Structures are given as C-alpha cells and as structure tokens.
C-alpha cells in the first residue's frame, strides 16, 4: 500500500505492475484487508484519469469501511473521493465529503491528515476558480506542514504557486514551483517533479520566455508519456494549444485542441474537454472561421455551465464578444464583454478581467465611441499587466487615435507597442515560430510608419519600415544541429510522415470525392509533419540563447550605397501603396496611388 502511494508520483507503469502482483496475494489474506486492495485499484484509476472506475472502487471501499467501523480509514478515503468528484465536475459533493473528513480529523486532533484534507478542499475551490477561498485553505494547511516539511509541504507549495500565478504574482509563484520541484526531486518522485517543472514552463510563457516554455513543455510531455501518465500528457497538450494561439499559430492550436477533445471525453474530464474546445474555437476566430468557432463555443459553454465554472464561462463570453465584433454586431459584443467581467469579478481572476476589459475597449472603438475607449484603455494601462495585454492595449489605442486623425498621439502608442512586441521577440529563437509571431505584430509596425509619413518624418518612417522587415525576416546564424538530443520516436514519426506525403504526391484520381478526401488527408499529414519538425527543433536549441532586436541605422545605409544607387522599400500606407527611395544623400517618399 505504501509502495503504491510512492510510485503514483513516480512511475504509473510500475504502479500497475505492483497492483497486479498485490491482487494475486489478496485471496491469501483475511477479508478485513479486502478494502485496501480495492482502494489501491481505485487510486491507480484515479491517477490515470479513469475517474468513473475510481469512484466505483472508492464507493465500494467506503461501504466496507462503514461495515467494519473503520472511521479513520473512511475519513482518509474521503480525500481520494473528493478529488475524483472534483474531476468529474461534482464540486458540491466533493466539498461535502471533504468537510466530513476534516471534521473527523479535527475532532481526533490528527493535524497532518486534517491539513491534507484542507489541501484537497483548496484544490476544489481552485478548480472552481475561487482563488481567495482556495488560498485560505492552502495557507491553513501550510502552517501545519511547514513544521515537518517533506512531500506534504511540496504539494501545498505547488498548489499555492498555482494561485499566485492566477493573481499575477509571478515571482512568488516561481519560487514556490521551484521549491516544490526540488522537494519532489529529493524524494525521487518523477511525475510530481515533472508537474512542477511543467507549471514553471507555463510561467515562462506568461513572462515572454516563449521558446524556453515550448522546449520544456515538449520534454515534460515526453516524460509523462514514458511514465504512463496519460492524463498529465493530455493536459500538457492543452496548454500547448493556448501557447500556439499566443504565438500566432492557430492551425497548430486547432489540431492540438481537436486531437485531445476525444481523449478527455474518454477520461471523463469534462472541464478539460471544454477547455480544448474553447482553444480550438479561439484559434478558428483568429483565422476568421466564424461558423465552426461559434459551434465549438456553444458546446464548450454547455460543458462549463454543467461544471458551474465562472472563470471559463467568462472566457467563453470574451470569445463570443470577439465573434460578435468580427461580425460588426457591436451592441452584442459589448454585452458579452460586460458579462465576462461579471464572471471574472466573482472568480477573483485579475489577469482575465483585464482581457475582458480590453475587448470592451476594442468594441467601443469599433462602434465609434472613441472617448469611452480611450478613457477605459488609459485606466487599464495603469494596472499590473503581462506583456501581451500591454501590447494589445497600446496597439488598440494607437489605432483609435489614428482613426480620429491624431497621428502624433497614435505614434506614441504605436512606438510603445512596438517596444513591447520586441521585448516579447527576445524570448523567441529566429525560426518559423518567430516569423509567424512577428508577422502578427507587423501591422503595428506598418501603422507606426503611416503615422511618421503623415507627420512628414520621412527618414524615421523609412527606418521603421526596414526595422519591421528585419524583425519578420531575421534568421539565426547557421548552427550545427545536435541530433543526439532528439528522441528517436520523434525522428521515426517525422520520416513516416515524410513518406506519407511523398506517397500522396504520386497519387492521382479522377474521382472528385476521393480527390477531396486525399486533399484533407494530405493537409492533416502536412500539419502533423510541421508539428514533428517543430518539436525536433525545440530539442536542438541550447538551454538559453540571448536574442537581441537589432536596429537599423541610417548612416550605415547611406554608407553602403554608391552615388548612382537607390534603395527602394515599399510600404502600404492605409489603403494605398507607396515607396521610400533612399540614396546616399536623401530619403524621399512617393505615394504610388495604387490600391491593394
């Protein structure tokens, strides 16, 4: 029993072998031991994400413990029961069972067990996105665990870190995640250590250390798979979908999201399934694929409603607001954004409340309510913001001032937004991922150039245009790739997909239906190959790599041009095209009077 508990956080494949061996012994022991064996099976199902099977086992064990009047074991079993109820979305039942166990341990003055139950109750409130109540229970548990240290302290520190990450207190969260990872490593608990490192990677993502976050996510995903932790592997892919959206790779996000929806359905994890649908829908919104996005949002909303999850109902409302905005239904967009704000206030999530308020600013601006948009946007900029939030607000306000015919004020916001974008680019290695991310920010550079042209600052406009092109097209110097660092399975998958694509290229058919099917299969294989190539490159990057956003100097350009040479750089000025013509002595801007 003790060995199973230890292995659950170390290696699920070994745990399964041990439980099978233990069951062979069960028939040789007195009947009073039977609940222990059933509980072991329940715990393995619990950790592997088979929650319905786990609940059946725990329910049977609870009945046996009541008959045997083993109330202490019944109270301890309550921790597992409430955790399973939580994953199945039955939060009220989870809290009810947890408080029953807590009353028993308080009455019998078993403080460590009471603290463990407090941790689990905190987990339920965290799952419900009630950050304040979750932190209260975690803090009470920590007071008890701090005296003895060890694994219980690691568990509660990890959970407290999750809350501080939600509250945008990243320094505190980072310290706690690292402390938890160190404690798990000392105890040899590989799965738990991987989970703490995985959470650190998500923090890196919020702090703009994008490539580092991606690299760690992929390695941790492979660790979960090799250790038999199917549930954690699927959850890692869920966060990878979110990361891909932020990096302007909606195709990858859709593929990841839709790939894990059936996996979560099989595991009975309704909350995670709803999140996967939400991310796939959000990625489709970015592509302008509004119809399928709306359908996926409707399904996600139904699932989150059954979960009674205020935070993620708020996230769906934000997505609906963006959907209505894309359809130019401004009143409905504003209504949905306000609805999202209400959800976030109830769940106490500061970061997401800013996201909802930003959509309100964007909607007010699109609806022509310039003064209201500016007032709200400036108020939001005074808050504690993560980089993508600050960039979005600066960019939206810049667009507002440019539309209002105030290029000088627009320029101030656009240049600040560009600096924010370049700060984010520092965390991305120069490759295709960096290219797509920079391309997403290219319009901000373009509108900065437009403002400078309107203000007759031709030389500055010319330089900004070249800086933008450099940001998008920058390449890393040739580096010998370390193929030994790449898992063999990834290389084998890549070779199989390359062979599949080669085979499709040689196929020809007169049947329209079969041609359509072949095209869909080809595109799917192409996306999968792109994913494999991306993962392989992430393994080859060094641990840290300093990237600087290099500037372009006018003197260097003039010095490189011969007296009879002209450098021509094209730019789209609002709806018309123009060109900068630079010689060794001057820069001239010429409007070409050509529409897109």
GROMACS .gro file of N, CA, C and O in nm, residues 31-112:
model
  328
   31UNK      N    1  -1.035  -1.126   0.523
   31UNK     CA    2  -1.127  -1.038   0.449
   31UNK      C    3  -1.115  -0.891   0.488
   31UNK      O    4  -1.148  -0.803   0.409
   32UNK      N    5  -1.069  -0.865   0.611
   32UNK     CA    6  -1.060  -0.725   0.654
   32UNK      C    7  -0.957  -0.645   0.570
   32UNK      O    8  -0.957  -0.524   0.571
   33UNK      N    9  -0.869  -0.718   0.497
   33UNK     CA   10  -0.773  -0.649   0.412
   33UNK      C   11  -0.830  -0.613   0.274
   33UNK      O   12  -0.769  -0.537   0.200
   34UNK      N   13  -0.944  -0.670   0.239
   34UNK     CA   14  -1.001  -0.652   0.105
   34UNK      C   15  -1.017  -0.504   0.065
   34UNK      O   16  -0.981  -0.466  -0.047
   35UNK      N   17  -1.069  -0.417   0.156
   35UNK     CA   18  -1.085  -0.276   0.117
   35UNK      C   19  -0.953  -0.211   0.073
   35UNK      O   20  -0.952  -0.126  -0.016
   36UNK      N   21  -0.842  -0.255   0.135
   36UNK     CA   22  -0.711  -0.197   0.099
   36UNK      C   23  -0.677  -0.225  -0.048
   36UNK      O   24  -0.628  -0.139  -0.119
   37UNK      N   25  -0.704  -0.349  -0.090
   37UNK     CA   26  -0.671  -0.388  -0.227
   37UNK      C   27  -0.760  -0.314  -0.328
   37UNK      O   28  -0.714  -0.269  -0.433
   38UNK      N   29  -0.889  -0.303  -0.294
   38UNK     CA   30  -0.982  -0.231  -0.384
   38UNK      C   31  -0.943  -0.083  -0.391
   38UNK      O   32  -0.945  -0.021  -0.498
   39UNK      N   33  -0.905  -0.028  -0.274
   39UNK     CA   34  -0.864   0.114  -0.270
   39UNK      C   35  -0.740   0.138  -0.355
   39UNK      O   36  -0.728   0.242  -0.422
   40UNK      N   37  -0.647   0.041  -0.356
   40UNK     CA   38  -0.527   0.052  -0.440
   40UNK      C   39  -0.565   0.062  -0.587
   40UNK      O   40  -0.514   0.146  -0.661
   41UNK      N   41  -0.657  -0.025  -0.629
   41UNK     CA   42  -0.703  -0.021  -0.769
   41UNK      C   43  -0.769   0.114  -0.799
   41UNK      O   44  -0.750   0.172  -0.906
   42UNK      N   45  -0.849   0.160  -0.703
   42UNK     CA   46  -0.916   0.289  -0.719
   42UNK      C   47  -0.817   0.402  -0.736
   42UNK      O   48  -0.835   0.489  -0.822
   43UNK      N   49  -0.708   0.399  -0.655
   43UNK     CA   50  -0.608   0.506  -0.663
   43UNK      C   51  -0.537   0.507  -0.798
   43UNK      O   52  -0.508   0.612  -0.854
   44UNK      N   53  -0.506   0.388  -0.851
   44UNK     CA   54  -0.439   0.381  -0.981
   44UNK      C   55  -0.531   0.438  -1.090
   44UNK      O   56  -0.488   0.518  -1.174
   45UNK      N   57  -0.660   0.397  -1.089
   45UNK     CA   58  -0.756   0.453  -1.185
   45UNK      C   59  -0.767   0.605  -1.170
   45UNK      O   60  -0.776   0.678  -1.268
   46UNK      N   61  -0.767   0.649  -1.045
   46UNK     CA   62  -0.775   0.791  -1.011
   46UNK      C   63  -0.659   0.867  -1.076
   46UNK      O   64  -0.679   0.965  -1.147
   47UNK      N   65  -0.537   0.819  -1.058
   47UNK     CA   66  -0.419   0.888  -1.109
   47UNK      C   67  -0.407   0.879  -1.260
   47UNK      O   68  -0.351   0.967  -1.324
   48UNK      N   69  -0.463   0.772  -1.316
   48UNK     CA   70  -0.455   0.757  -1.462
   48UNK      C   71  -0.568   0.831  -1.533
   48UNK      O   72  -0.576   0.833  -1.654
   49UNK      N   73  -0.658   0.892  -1.455
   49UNK     CA   74  -0.766   0.970  -1.514
   49UNK      C   75  -0.892   0.892  -1.545
   49UNK      O   76  -0.983   0.945  -1.608
   50UNK      N   77  -0.900   0.764  -1.500
   50UNK     CA   78  -1.023   0.685  -1.520
   50UNK      C   79  -1.114   0.709  -1.399
   50UNK      O   80  -1.126   0.624  -1.309
   51UNK      N   81  -1.178   0.826  -1.396
   51UNK     CA   82  -1.245   0.872  -1.274
   51UNK      C   83  -1.372   0.793  -1.241
   51UNK      O   84  -1.401   0.771  -1.124
   52UNK      N   85  -1.446   0.751  -1.342
   52UNK     CA   86  -1.567   0.672  -1.315
   52UNK      C   87  -1.531   0.539  -1.248
   52UNK      O   88  -1.596   0.499  -1.151
   53UNK      N   89  -1.427   0.473  -1.298
   53UNK     CA   90  -1.381   0.346  -1.237
   53UNK      C   91  -1.328   0.369  -1.097
   53UNK      O   92  -1.351   0.289  -1.006
   54UNK      N   93  -1.257   0.480  -1.079
   54UNK     CA   94  -1.203   0.514  -0.947
   54UNK      C   95  -1.317   0.534  -0.846
   54UNK      O   96  -1.312   0.484  -0.733
   55UNK      N   97  -1.423   0.606  -0.890
   55UNK     CA   98  -1.535   0.634  -0.799
   55UNK      C   99  -1.608   0.505  -0.760
   55UNK      O  100  -1.646   0.488  -0.643
   56UNK      N  101  -1.624   0.413  -0.856
   56UNK     CA  102  -1.687   0.285  -0.825
   56UNK      C  103  -1.608   0.210  -0.718
   56UNK      O  104  -1.665   0.156  -0.622
   57UNK      N  105  -1.475   0.208  -0.735
   57UNK     CA  106  -1.389   0.138  -0.638
   57UNK      C  107  -1.398   0.205  -0.501
   57UNK      O  108  -1.415   0.138  -0.398
   58UNK      N  109  -1.387   0.338  -0.498
   58UNK     CA  110  -1.390   0.411  -0.371
   58UNK      C  111  -1.525   0.393  -0.300
   58UNK      O  112  -1.531   0.381  -0.177
   59UNK      N  113  -1.634   0.394  -0.377
   59UNK     CA  114  -1.768   0.377  -0.318
   59UNK      C  115  -1.780   0.241  -0.249
   59UNK      O  116  -1.834   0.229  -0.139
   60UNK      N  117  -1.728   0.137  -0.316
   60UNK     CA  118  -1.732   0.002  -0.258
   60UNK      C  119  -1.647  -0.005  -0.131
   60UNK      O  120  -1.687  -0.064  -0.031
   61UNK      N  121  -1.530   0.058  -0.135
   61UNK     CA  122  -1.440   0.060  -0.019
   61UNK      C  123  -1.508   0.131   0.098
   61UNK      O  124  -1.500   0.085   0.213
   62UNK      N  125  -1.574   0.244   0.070
   62UNK     CA  126  -1.642   0.322   0.175
   62UNK      C  127  -1.748   0.236   0.245
   62UNK      O  128  -1.760   0.238   0.369
   63UNK      N  129  -1.824   0.158   0.168
   63UNK     CA  130  -1.926   0.069   0.227
   63UNK      C  131  -1.862  -0.035   0.320
   63UNK      O  132  -1.912  -0.062   0.430
   64UNK      N  133  -1.751  -0.092   0.276
   64UNK     CA  134  -1.681  -0.194   0.358
   64UNK      C  135  -1.625  -0.133   0.486
   64UNK      O  136  -1.633  -0.193   0.593
   65UNK      N  137  -1.568  -0.012   0.475
   65UNK     CA  138  -1.514   0.054   0.594
   65UNK      C  139  -1.626   0.087   0.695
   65UNK      O  140  -1.607   0.075   0.817
   66UNK      N  141  -1.742   0.127   0.646
   66UNK     CA  142  -1.854   0.155   0.737
   66UNK      C  143  -1.897   0.029   0.810
   66UNK      O  144  -1.922   0.032   0.931
   67UNK      N  145  -1.906  -0.084   0.736
   67UNK     CA  146  -1.943  -0.211   0.799
   67UNK      C  147  -1.841  -0.252   0.904
   67UNK      O  148  -1.876  -0.306   1.010
   68UNK      N  149  -1.713  -0.228   0.877
   68UNK     CA  150  -1.606  -0.267   0.968
   68UNK      C  151  -1.582  -0.160   1.076
   68UNK      O  152  -1.495  -0.176   1.161
   69UNK      N  153  -1.659  -0.049   1.067
   69UNK     CA  154  -1.649   0.063   1.163
   69UNK      C  155  -1.507   0.122   1.166
   69UNK      O  156  -1.457   0.165   1.269
   70UNK      N  157  -1.444   0.123   1.051
   70UNK     CA  158  -1.309   0.181   1.039
   70UNK      C  159  -1.323   0.327   0.995
   70UNK      O  160  -1.301   0.362   0.878
   71UNK      N  161  -1.357   0.412   1.089
   71UNK     CA  162  -1.391   0.551   1.056
   71UNK      C  163  -1.267   0.634   1.017
   71UNK      O  164  -1.277   0.729   0.938
   72UNK      N  165  -1.153   0.599   1.073
   72UNK     CA  166  -1.031   0.672   1.036
   72UNK      C  167  -0.996   0.646   0.889
   72UNK      O  168  -0.967   0.740   0.815
   73UNK      N  169  -1.000   0.519   0.849
   73UNK     CA  170  -0.972   0.487   0.708
   73UNK      C  171  -1.076   0.547   0.615
   73UNK      O  172  -1.045   0.590   0.503
   74UNK      N  173  -1.201   0.554   0.661
   74UNK     CA  174  -1.309   0.614   0.583
   74UNK      C  175  -1.281   0.763   0.561
   74UNK      O  176  -1.299   0.815   0.449
   75UNK      N  177  -1.234   0.830   0.668
   75UNK     CA  178  -1.202   0.973   0.657
   75UNK      C  179  -1.084   0.995   0.561
   75UNK      O  180  -1.085   1.090   0.481
   76UNK      N  181  -0.985   0.905   0.567
   76UNK     CA  182  -0.870   0.918   0.476
   76UNK      C  183  -0.911   0.891   0.332
   76UNK      O  184  -0.863   0.956   0.240
   77UNK      N  185  -1.002   0.795   0.314
   77UNK     CA  186  -1.052   0.766   0.180
   77UNK      C  187  -1.123   0.888   0.121
   77UNK      O  188  -1.123   0.910   0.000
   78UNK      N  189  -1.182   0.968   0.209
   78UNK     CA  190  -1.256   1.087   0.166
   78UNK      C  191  -1.172   1.180   0.080
   78UNK      O  192  -1.224   1.247  -0.011
   79UNK      N  193  -1.039   1.185   0.104
   79UNK     CA  194  -0.951   1.272   0.024
   79UNK      C  195  -0.954   1.230  -0.123
   79UNK      O  196  -0.964   1.313  -0.213
   80UNK      N  197  -0.944   1.098  -0.147
   80UNK     CA  198  -0.948   1.048  -0.284
   80UNK      C  199  -1.085   1.067  -0.346
   80UNK      O  200  -1.097   1.106  -0.464
   81UNK      N  201  -1.191   1.040  -0.267
   81UNK     CA  202  -1.328   1.051  -0.318
   81UNK      C  203  -1.357   1.195  -0.363
   81UNK      O  204  -1.411   1.218  -0.472
   82UNK      N  205  -1.318   1.292  -0.279
   82UNK     CA  206  -1.348   1.431  -0.315
   82UNK      C  207  -1.268   1.475  -0.439
   82UNK      O  208  -1.318   1.551  -0.521
   83UNK      N  209  -1.146   1.422  -0.453
   83UNK     CA  210  -1.065   1.457  -0.569
   83UNK      C  211  -1.130   1.405  -0.698
   83UNK      O  212  -1.134   1.474  -0.800
   84UNK      N  213  -1.182   1.283  -0.692
   84UNK     CA  214  -1.250   1.224  -0.809
   84UNK      C  215  -1.377   1.302  -0.842
   84UNK      O  216  -1.403   1.334  -0.959
   85UNK      N  217  -1.456   1.335  -0.738
   85UNK     CA  218  -1.575   1.417  -0.761
   85UNK      C  219  -1.538   1.549  -0.828
   85UNK      O  220  -1.610   1.599  -0.915
   86UNK      N  221  -1.424   1.606  -0.786
   86UNK     CA  222  -1.380   1.734  -0.843
   86UNK      C  223  -1.355   1.719  -0.993
   86UNK      O  224  -1.402   1.799  -1.074
   87UNK      N  225  -1.282   1.614  -1.032
   87UNK     CA  226  -1.250   1.594  -1.174
   87UNK      C  227  -1.374   1.560  -1.256
   87UNK      O  228  -1.379   1.587  -1.377
   88UNK      N  229  -1.474   1.502  -1.191
   88UNK     CA  230  -1.599   1.471  -1.262
   88UNK      C  231  -1.694   1.590  -1.262
   88UNK      O  232  -1.806   1.582  -1.312
   89UNK      N  233  -1.651   1.702  -1.201
   89UNK     CA  234  -1.730   1.824  -1.204
   89UNK      C  235  -1.838   1.834  -1.097
   89UNK      O  236  -1.919   1.926  -1.099
   90UNK      N  237  -1.840   1.739  -1.001
   90UNK     CA  238  -1.940   1.741  -0.893
   90UNK      C  239  -1.879   1.810  -0.771
   90UNK      O  240  -1.843   1.748  -0.671
   91UNK      N  241  -1.866   1.944  -0.780
   91UNK     CA  242  -1.790   2.019  -0.681
   91UNK      C  243  -1.856   2.022  -0.543
   91UNK      O  244  -1.788   2.011  -0.441
   92UNK      N  245  -1.988   2.036  -0.541
   92UNK     CA  246  -2.056   2.046  -0.411
   92UNK      C  247  -2.042   1.915  -0.333
   92UNK      O  248  -2.021   1.915  -0.211
   93UNK      N  249  -2.054   1.802  -0.404
   93UNK     CA  250  -2.037   1.672  -0.338
   93UNK      C  251  -1.894   1.657  -0.289
   93UNK      O  252  -1.869   1.602  -0.181
   94UNK      N  253  -1.798   1.706  -0.368
   94UNK     CA  254  -1.656   1.700  -0.330
   94UNK      C  255  -1.632   1.776  -0.200
   94UNK      O  256  -1.567   1.725  -0.108
   95UNK      N  257  -1.685   1.898  -0.192
   95UNK     CA  258  -1.666   1.979  -0.071
   95UNK      C  259  -1.736   1.915   0.049
   95UNK      O  260  -1.682   1.914   0.161
   96UNK      N  261  -1.854   1.858   0.026
   96UNK     CA  262  -1.929   1.792   0.133
   96UNK      C  263  -1.847   1.676   0.193
   96UNK      O  264  -1.831   1.666   0.316
   97UNK      N  265  -1.793   1.589   0.106
   97UNK     CA  266  -1.712   1.475   0.152
   97UNK      C  267  -1.587   1.526   0.224
   97UNK      O  268  -1.549   1.475   0.330
   98UNK      N  269  -1.524   1.629   0.167
   98UNK     CA  270  -1.402   1.686   0.227
   98UNK      C  271  -1.427   1.740   0.366
   98UNK      O  272  -1.349   1.715   0.458
   99UNK      N  273  -1.537   1.812   0.384
   99UNK     CA  274  -1.565   1.871   0.516
   99UNK      C  275  -1.601   1.764   0.619
   99UNK      O  276  -1.573   1.780   0.738
  100UNK      N  277  -1.663   1.653   0.574
  100UNK     CA  278  -1.690   1.540   0.667
  100UNK      C  279  -1.558   1.482   0.719
  100UNK      O  280  -1.542   1.458   0.839
  101UNK      N  281  -1.463   1.459   0.628
  101UNK     CA  282  -1.332   1.406   0.668
  101UNK      C  283  -1.259   1.505   0.757
  101UNK      O  284  -1.197   1.467   0.857
  102UNK      N  285  -1.268   1.634   0.724
  102UNK     CA  286  -1.199   1.738   0.801
  102UNK      C  287  -1.252   1.742   0.944
  102UNK      O  288  -1.173   1.754   1.040
  103UNK      N  289  -1.384   1.730   0.960
  103UNK     CA  290  -1.443   1.731   1.095
  103UNK      C  291  -1.389   1.614   1.179
  103UNK      O  292  -1.356   1.629   1.296
  104UNK      N  293  -1.376   1.496   1.116
  104UNK     CA  294  -1.326   1.378   1.189
  104UNK      C  295  -1.182   1.402   1.235
  104UNK      O  296  -1.149   1.377   1.352
  105UNK      N  297  -1.097   1.451   1.147
  105UNK     CA  298  -0.955   1.469   1.181
  105UNK      C  299  -0.935   1.581   1.283
  105UNK      O  300  -0.845   1.573   1.367
  106UNK      N  301  -1.019   1.683   1.276
  106UNK     CA  302  -1.009   1.790   1.377
  106UNK      C  303  -1.052   1.738   1.514
  106UNK      O  304  -0.990   1.769   1.617
  107UNK      N  305  -1.161   1.657   1.513
  107UNK     CA  306  -1.212   1.601   1.639
  107UNK      C  307  -1.110   1.508   1.705
  107UNK      O  308  -1.094   1.507   1.827
  108UNK      N  309  -1.040   1.431   1.622
  108UNK     CA  310  -0.941   1.334   1.674
  108UNK      C  311  -0.801   1.395   1.684
  108UNK      O  312  -0.704   1.325   1.716
  109UNK      N  313  -0.790   1.525   1.653
  109UNK     CA  314  -0.664   1.602   1.660
  109UNK      C  315  -0.553   1.539   1.575
  109UNK      O  316  -0.436   1.536   1.615
  110UNK      N  317  -0.589   1.487   1.460
  110UNK     CA  318  -0.491   1.435   1.364
  110UNK      C  319  -0.460   1.548   1.264
  110UNK      O  320  -0.518   1.556   1.156
  111UNK      N  321  -0.368   1.633   1.306
  111UNK     CA  322  -0.347   1.760   1.235
  111UNK      C  323  -0.293   1.742   1.093
  111UNK      O  324  -0.335   1.814   1.002
  112UNK      N  325  -0.200   1.648   1.073
  112UNK     CA  326  -0.142   1.628   0.939
  112UNK      C  327  -0.250   1.583   0.841
  112UNK      O  328  -0.259   1.634   0.728
   0.00000   0.00000   0.00000
